[in-house]
Coordinates of C-alpha atoms and ligand atoms in Angstrom, one line a residue:
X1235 CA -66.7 -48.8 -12.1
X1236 CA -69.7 -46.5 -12.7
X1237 CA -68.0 -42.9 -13.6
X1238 CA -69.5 -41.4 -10.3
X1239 CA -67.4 -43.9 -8.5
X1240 CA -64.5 -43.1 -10.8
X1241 CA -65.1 -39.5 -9.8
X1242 CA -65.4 -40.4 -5.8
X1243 CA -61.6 -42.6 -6.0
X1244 CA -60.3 -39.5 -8.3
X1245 CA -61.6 -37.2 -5.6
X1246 CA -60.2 -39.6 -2.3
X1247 CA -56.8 -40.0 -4.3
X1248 CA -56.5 -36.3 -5.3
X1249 CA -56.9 -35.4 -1.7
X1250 CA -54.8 -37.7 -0.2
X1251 CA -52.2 -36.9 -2.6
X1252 CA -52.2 -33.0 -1.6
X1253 CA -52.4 -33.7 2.3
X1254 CA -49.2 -35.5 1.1
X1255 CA -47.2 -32.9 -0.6
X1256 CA -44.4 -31.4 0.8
X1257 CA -43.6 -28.8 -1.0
X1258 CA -45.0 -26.1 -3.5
X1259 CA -43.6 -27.5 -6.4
X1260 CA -44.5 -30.9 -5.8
X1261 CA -48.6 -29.5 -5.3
X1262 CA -48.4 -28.0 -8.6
X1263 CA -47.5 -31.4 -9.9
X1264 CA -50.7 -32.7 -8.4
X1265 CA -52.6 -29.9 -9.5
X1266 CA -51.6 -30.3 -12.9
X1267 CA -52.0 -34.5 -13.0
X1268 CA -55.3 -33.7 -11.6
X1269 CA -57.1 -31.0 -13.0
X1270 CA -54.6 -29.8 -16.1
X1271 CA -55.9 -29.7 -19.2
X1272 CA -54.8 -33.5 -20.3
X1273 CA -55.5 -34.4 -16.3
X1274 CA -57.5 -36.7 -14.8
X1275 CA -60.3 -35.5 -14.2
X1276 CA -60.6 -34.5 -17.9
X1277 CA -59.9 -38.4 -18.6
X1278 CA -62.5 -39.8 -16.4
X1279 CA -64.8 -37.4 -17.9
X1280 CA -64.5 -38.1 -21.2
X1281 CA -66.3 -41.3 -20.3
X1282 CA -69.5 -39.0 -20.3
X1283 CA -69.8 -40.0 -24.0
X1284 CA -71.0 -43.4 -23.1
X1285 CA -74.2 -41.8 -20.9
X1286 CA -77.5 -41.3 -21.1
X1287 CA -78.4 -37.3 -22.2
X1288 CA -80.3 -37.2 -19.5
X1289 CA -77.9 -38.2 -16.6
X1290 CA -75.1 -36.0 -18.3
X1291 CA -76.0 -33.0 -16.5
X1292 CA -75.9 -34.8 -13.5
X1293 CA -72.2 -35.9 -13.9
X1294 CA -71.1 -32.9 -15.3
X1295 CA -72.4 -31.4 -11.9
X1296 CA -70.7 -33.5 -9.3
X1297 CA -67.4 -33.3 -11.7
X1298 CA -67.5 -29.5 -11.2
X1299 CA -67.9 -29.4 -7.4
X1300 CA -65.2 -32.4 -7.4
X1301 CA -63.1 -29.8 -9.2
X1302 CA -63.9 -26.9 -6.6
X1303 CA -63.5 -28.9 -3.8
X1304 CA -59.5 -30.3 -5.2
X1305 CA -59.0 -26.4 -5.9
X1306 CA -60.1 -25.1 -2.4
X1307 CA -58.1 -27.7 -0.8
X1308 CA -55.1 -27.2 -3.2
X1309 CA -55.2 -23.2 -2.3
X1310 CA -55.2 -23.7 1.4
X1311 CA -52.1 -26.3 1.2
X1312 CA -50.4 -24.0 -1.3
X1313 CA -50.8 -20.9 1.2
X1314 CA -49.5 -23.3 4.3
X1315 CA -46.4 -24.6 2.1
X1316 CA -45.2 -21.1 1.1
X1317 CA -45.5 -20.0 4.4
X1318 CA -43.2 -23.1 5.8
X1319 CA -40.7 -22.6 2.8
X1320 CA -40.4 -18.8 3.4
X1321 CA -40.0 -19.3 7.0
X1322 CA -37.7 -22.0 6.4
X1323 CA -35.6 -19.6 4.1
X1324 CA -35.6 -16.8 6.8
X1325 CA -33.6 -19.5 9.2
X1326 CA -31.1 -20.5 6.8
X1327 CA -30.1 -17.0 5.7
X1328 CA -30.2 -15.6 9.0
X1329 CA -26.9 -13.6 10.1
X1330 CA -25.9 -14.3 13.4
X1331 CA -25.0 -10.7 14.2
X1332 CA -22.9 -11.7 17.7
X1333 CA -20.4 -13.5 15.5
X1334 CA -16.8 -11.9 15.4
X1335 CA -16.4 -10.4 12.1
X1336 CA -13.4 -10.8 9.5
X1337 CA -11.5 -7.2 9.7
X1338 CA -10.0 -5.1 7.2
X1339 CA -6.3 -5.1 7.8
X1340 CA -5.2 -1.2 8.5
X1341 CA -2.5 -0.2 6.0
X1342 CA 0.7 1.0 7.8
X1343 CA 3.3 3.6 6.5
X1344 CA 6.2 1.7 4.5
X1345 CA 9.2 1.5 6.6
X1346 CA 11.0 4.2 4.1
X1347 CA 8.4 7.0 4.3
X1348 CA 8.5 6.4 8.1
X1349 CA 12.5 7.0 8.4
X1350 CA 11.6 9.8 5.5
X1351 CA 9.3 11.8 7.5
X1352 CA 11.1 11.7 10.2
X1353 CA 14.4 12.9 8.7
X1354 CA 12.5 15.9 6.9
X1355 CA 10.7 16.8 10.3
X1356 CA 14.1 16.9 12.3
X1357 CA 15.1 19.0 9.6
X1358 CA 11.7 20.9 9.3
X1359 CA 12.2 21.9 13.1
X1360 CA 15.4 23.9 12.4
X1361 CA 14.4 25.8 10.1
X1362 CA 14.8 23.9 7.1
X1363 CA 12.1 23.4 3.8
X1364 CA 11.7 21.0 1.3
X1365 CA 12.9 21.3 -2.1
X1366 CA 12.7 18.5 -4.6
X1367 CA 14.1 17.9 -8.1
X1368 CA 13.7 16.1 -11.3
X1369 CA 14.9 12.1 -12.0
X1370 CA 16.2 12.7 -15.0
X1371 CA 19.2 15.4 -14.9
X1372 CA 21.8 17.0 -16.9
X1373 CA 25.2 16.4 -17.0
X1374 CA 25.7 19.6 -16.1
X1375 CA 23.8 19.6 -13.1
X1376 CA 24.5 16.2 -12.3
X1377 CA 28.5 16.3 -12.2
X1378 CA 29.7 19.7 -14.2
X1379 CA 28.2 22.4 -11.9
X1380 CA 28.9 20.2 -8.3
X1381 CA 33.1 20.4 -9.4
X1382 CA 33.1 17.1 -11.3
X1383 CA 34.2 17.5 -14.5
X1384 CA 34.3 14.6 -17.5
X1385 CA 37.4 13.4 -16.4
X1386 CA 37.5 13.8 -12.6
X1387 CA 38.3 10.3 -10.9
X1388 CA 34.9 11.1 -8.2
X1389 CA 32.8 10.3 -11.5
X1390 CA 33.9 6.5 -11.2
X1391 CA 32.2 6.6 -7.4
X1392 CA 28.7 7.4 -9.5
X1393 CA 27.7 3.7 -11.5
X1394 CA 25.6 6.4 -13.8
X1395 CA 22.7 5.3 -15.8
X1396 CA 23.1 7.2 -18.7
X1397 CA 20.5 8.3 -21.4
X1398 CA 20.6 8.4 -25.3
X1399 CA 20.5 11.9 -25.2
X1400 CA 23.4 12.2 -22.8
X1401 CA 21.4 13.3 -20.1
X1402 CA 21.9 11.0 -16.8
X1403 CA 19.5 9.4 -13.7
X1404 CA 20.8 11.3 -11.2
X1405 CA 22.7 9.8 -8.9
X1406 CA 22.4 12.0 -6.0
X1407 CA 20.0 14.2 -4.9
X1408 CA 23.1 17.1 -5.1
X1409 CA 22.5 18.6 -8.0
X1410 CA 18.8 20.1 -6.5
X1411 CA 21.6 22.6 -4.7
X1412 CA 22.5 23.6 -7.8
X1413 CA 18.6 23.9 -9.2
X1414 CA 17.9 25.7 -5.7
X1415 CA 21.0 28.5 -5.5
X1416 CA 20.3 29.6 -9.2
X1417 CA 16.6 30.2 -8.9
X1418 CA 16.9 31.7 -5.1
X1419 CA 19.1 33.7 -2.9
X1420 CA 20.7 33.4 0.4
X1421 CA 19.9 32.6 3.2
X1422 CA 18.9 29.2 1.7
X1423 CA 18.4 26.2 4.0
X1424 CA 16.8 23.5 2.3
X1425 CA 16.7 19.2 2.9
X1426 CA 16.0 17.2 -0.6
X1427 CA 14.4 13.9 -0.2
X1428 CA 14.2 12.0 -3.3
X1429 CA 14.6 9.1 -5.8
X1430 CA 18.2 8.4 -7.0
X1431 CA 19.8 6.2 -9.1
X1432 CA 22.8 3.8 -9.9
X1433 CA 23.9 1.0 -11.9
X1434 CA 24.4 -1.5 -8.9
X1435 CA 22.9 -4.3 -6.6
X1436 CA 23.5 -6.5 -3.6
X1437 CA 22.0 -6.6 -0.2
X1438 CA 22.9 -3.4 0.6
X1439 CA 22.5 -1.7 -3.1
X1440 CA 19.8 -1.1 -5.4
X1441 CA 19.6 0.7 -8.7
X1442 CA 17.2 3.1 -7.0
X1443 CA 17.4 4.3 -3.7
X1444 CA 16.5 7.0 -1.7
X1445 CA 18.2 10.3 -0.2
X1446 CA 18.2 13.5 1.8
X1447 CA 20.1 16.1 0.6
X1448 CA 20.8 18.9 2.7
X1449 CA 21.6 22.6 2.6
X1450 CA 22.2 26.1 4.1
X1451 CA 23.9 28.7 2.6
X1452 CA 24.5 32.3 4.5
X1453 CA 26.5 35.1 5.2
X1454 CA 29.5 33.3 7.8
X1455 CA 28.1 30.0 8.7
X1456 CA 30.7 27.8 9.8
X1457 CA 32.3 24.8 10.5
X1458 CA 31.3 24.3 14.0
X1459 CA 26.9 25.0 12.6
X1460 CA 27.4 22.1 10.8
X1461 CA 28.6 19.7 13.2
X1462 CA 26.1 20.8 15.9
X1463 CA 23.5 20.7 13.2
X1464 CA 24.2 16.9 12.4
X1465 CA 25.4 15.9 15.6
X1466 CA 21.6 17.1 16.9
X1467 CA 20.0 15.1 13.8
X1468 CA 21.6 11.5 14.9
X1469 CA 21.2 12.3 18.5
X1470 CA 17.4 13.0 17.5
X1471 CA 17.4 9.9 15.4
X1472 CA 19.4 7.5 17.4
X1473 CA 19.2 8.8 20.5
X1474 CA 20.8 11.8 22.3
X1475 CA 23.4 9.0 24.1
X1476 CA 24.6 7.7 21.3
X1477 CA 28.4 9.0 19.9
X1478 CA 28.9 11.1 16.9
X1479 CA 32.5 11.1 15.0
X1480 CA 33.3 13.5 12.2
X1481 CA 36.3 12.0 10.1
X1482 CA 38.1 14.1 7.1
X1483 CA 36.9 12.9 3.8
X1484 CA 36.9 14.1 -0.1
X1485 CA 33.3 15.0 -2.1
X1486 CA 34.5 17.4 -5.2
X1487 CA 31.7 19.6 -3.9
X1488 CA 32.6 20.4 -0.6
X1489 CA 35.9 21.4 0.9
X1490 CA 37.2 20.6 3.9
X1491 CA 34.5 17.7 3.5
X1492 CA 33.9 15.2 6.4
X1493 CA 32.2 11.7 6.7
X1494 CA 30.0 11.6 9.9
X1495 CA 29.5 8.4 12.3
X1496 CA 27.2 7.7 15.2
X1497 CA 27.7 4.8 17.7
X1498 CA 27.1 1.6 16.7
X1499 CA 23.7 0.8 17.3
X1500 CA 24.1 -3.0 18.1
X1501 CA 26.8 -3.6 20.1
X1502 CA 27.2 0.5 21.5
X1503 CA 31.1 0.6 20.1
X1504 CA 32.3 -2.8 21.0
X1505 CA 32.1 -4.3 17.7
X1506 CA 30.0 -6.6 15.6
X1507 CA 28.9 -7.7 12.6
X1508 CA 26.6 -4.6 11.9
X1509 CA 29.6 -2.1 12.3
X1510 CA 32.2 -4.4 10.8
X1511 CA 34.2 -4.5 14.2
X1512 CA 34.9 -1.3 14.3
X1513 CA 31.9 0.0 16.9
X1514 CA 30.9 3.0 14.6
X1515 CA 28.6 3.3 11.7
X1516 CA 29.2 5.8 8.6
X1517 CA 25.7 7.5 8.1
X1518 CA 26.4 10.7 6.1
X1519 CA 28.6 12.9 3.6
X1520 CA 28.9 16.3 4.3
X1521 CA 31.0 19.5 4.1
X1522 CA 31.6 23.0 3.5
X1523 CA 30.2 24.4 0.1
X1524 CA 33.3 24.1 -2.0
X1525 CA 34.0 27.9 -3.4
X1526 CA 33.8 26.5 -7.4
X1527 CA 30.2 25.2 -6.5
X1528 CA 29.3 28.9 -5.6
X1529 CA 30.4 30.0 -8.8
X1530 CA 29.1 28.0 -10.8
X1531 CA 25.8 29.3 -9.5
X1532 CA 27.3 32.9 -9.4
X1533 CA 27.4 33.3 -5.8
X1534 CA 30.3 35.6 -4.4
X1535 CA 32.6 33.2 -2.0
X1536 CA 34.0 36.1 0.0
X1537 CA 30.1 36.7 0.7
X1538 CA 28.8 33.7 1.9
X1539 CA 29.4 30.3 3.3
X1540 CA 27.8 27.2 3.3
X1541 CA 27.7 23.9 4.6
X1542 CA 25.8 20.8 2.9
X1543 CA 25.3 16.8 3.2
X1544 CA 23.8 13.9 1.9
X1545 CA 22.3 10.3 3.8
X1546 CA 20.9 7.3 2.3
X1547 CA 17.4 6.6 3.6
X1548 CA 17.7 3.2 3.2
X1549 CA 20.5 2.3 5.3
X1550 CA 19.0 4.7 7.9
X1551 CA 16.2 2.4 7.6
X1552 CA 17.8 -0.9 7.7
X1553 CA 19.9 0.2 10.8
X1554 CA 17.5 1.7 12.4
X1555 CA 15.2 -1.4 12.1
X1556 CA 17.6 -4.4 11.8
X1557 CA 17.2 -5.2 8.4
X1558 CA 19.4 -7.2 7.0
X1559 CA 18.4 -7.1 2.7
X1560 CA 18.0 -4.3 1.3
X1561 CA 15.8 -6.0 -1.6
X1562 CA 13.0 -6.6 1.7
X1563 CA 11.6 -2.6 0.8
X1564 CA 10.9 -3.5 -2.8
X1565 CA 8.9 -6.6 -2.7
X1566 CA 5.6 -5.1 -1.3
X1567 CA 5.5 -8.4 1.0
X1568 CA 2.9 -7.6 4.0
X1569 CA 4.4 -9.9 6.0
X1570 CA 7.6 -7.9 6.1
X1571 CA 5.7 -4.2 5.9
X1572 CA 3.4 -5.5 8.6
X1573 CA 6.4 -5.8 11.4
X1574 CA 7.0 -1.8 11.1
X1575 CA 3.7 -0.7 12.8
X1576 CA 4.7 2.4 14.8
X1577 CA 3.3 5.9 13.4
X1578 CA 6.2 7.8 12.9
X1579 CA 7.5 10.2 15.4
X1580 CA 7.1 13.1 12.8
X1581 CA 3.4 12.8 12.9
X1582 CA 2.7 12.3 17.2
X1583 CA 4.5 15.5 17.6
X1584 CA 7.4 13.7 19.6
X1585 CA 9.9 15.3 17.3
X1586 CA 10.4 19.1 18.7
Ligands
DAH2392 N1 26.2 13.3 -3.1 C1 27.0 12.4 -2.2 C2 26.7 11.0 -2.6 O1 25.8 10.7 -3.2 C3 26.6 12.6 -0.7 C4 27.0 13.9 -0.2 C5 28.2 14.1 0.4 C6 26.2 15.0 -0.4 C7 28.6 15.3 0.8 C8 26.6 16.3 0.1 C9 27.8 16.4 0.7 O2 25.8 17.4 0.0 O3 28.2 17.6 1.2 O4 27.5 10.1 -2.2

């Protein structure tokens, strides 16, 4: 075949070959097995060594217009291609802004802040402000300075985590009354939420748990301030309906002390499993200021009176919500936090 000829197939095939190609990538093949450096065309040309001088020129001519004519065509299939392969890109990454989207889930208040905040804002409402104190407490505040000495039998009630140093975990939130009648003075009414700790676990224990502590100290308050002031707390809390029972009791730091009880919540009095038959449930210590307490803080007794009490959050909680395991708080699992949705009272301004 006379090297024109091979030039005319080279050009037929080169064309139908880019017509052909369906994607960019594929065109640069062509280009390059055509027209590269170690391409065709340069192949068929190097035949130009067997021609005359004279008809050289000629060949070399139609070779470069071959070339052109490849690279024009190339350029406009190239600009097609890109266009088709951009527009096909657009399609598969489009967003199809109608459909639903995936939600962030709202975080809700932890069932123990709820009961929390809505303890402090009964108390907040009558007057009350919050006082807090430290985790780790002396032995005197602890026990020493609340009328329970080394030796006094109410020390075996405390399961007390106790420190190298002698210093303890508290157990209560109590010795804050201490803390807060030394550094102020009277009229004090103060509630103490807070972190306490003992050396025991089951359903309805934990090692750390969580209480209110509560106290007002004056010239002549009496008996009958505290039992209206708890009496309105568990009427706020469970419901003005509901009964409240005050039974005698012993705490070293109070005397008389009493042990307060509202209505059952489950069964209204009759009896269940919740109440352990007896249709009431036990919800908080309490009492007058025992004199010694006073002064150990040096305040006079024949000057002022007191009353104070203490309630676990957590079995406020667990009664409140029907939860049977204590443990349930401390996991952190959403699927139990997510079934206490309702914003707490304290903050839609139900409480008054
Ligand atoms: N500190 C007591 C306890 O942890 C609770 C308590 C009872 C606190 C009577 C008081 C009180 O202030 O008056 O069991």
């Amino acid at each position: 075949m006379s090297l024109v000829d091979q030039l005319q197939t080279l050009k037929n095939k080169a064309f139908s070959d880019i017509q052909q190609a369906v994607s960019t990538q594929a065109l640069e093949e062509i280009r390059v097995e055509f027209l590269g450096k170690k391409g065709l065309l340069t192949e068929v040309l190097k035949g130009m060594a067997t021609l005359d001088v004279a008809q050289r020129p000629l060949i070399g001519q139609a070779a470069n217009e071959i070339k052109t004519e490849i690279q024009a065509l190339y350029q406009e299939r190239v600009t097609g291609l890109q266009r088709q392969e951009r527009d096909a890109r657009l399609r598969e990454e489009a967003v199809d802004v109608s459909l639903p989207g995936h939600g962030t889930d709202l975080g809700l208040r932890h069932p123990l802040n709820q009961v929390l905040l809505e303890v402090t804002a009964i108390f907040q409402n009558l007057g009350f402000s919050v006082q807090e104190g430290p985790d780790v407490e002396s032995d005197y505040y602890n026990f020493e300075a609340l009328n329970i000495p080394k030796d006094h039998p109410a020390r075996d009630m405390h399961d007390t985590f106790y420190l190298k140093n002698g210093d303890v975990l508290r157990t209560h939130t109590s010795p804050v009354q201490i803390r807060t009648m030394t550094q102020q003075t009277p009229p004090i009414r103060i509630i103490v939420p807070g972190k306490v700790y003992r050396c025991d676990t089951d359903v309805t224990h934990s090692p750390m748990f969580h209480q209110v502590e509560g106290l007002y100290v004056d010239k002549d308050v009496t008996f009958s301030q505290l039992k209206g002031t708890l009496s309105h707390f568990l009427k706020t809390f469970f419901g003005k309906d509901k009964k409240v029972r005050f039974r005698p009791s012993y705490f070293p730091f109070t005397e008389p002390s009493t042990e307060v009880d509202v209505e059952c919540v489950k069964c209204e009095g009759h009896g269940c499993n919740v109440c352990k038959r007896s249709g009431w449930l036990e919800i908080l210590g309490a009492g007058m200021v025992n004199r010694k307490v006073f002064d150990s803080v040096g305040y006079d007794p024949d000057q002022v009176t007191g009353f104070a009490f203490g309630l676990g959050i957590e079995r406020l909680a667990m009664l409140k919500f029907g939860i049977p395991d204590i443990r349930f708080f401390y996991e952190n699992d959403k699927r139990f936090l997510g079934q206490f949705g309702c914003v707490p009272k304290a903050l839609t301004g139900e409480i008054k």
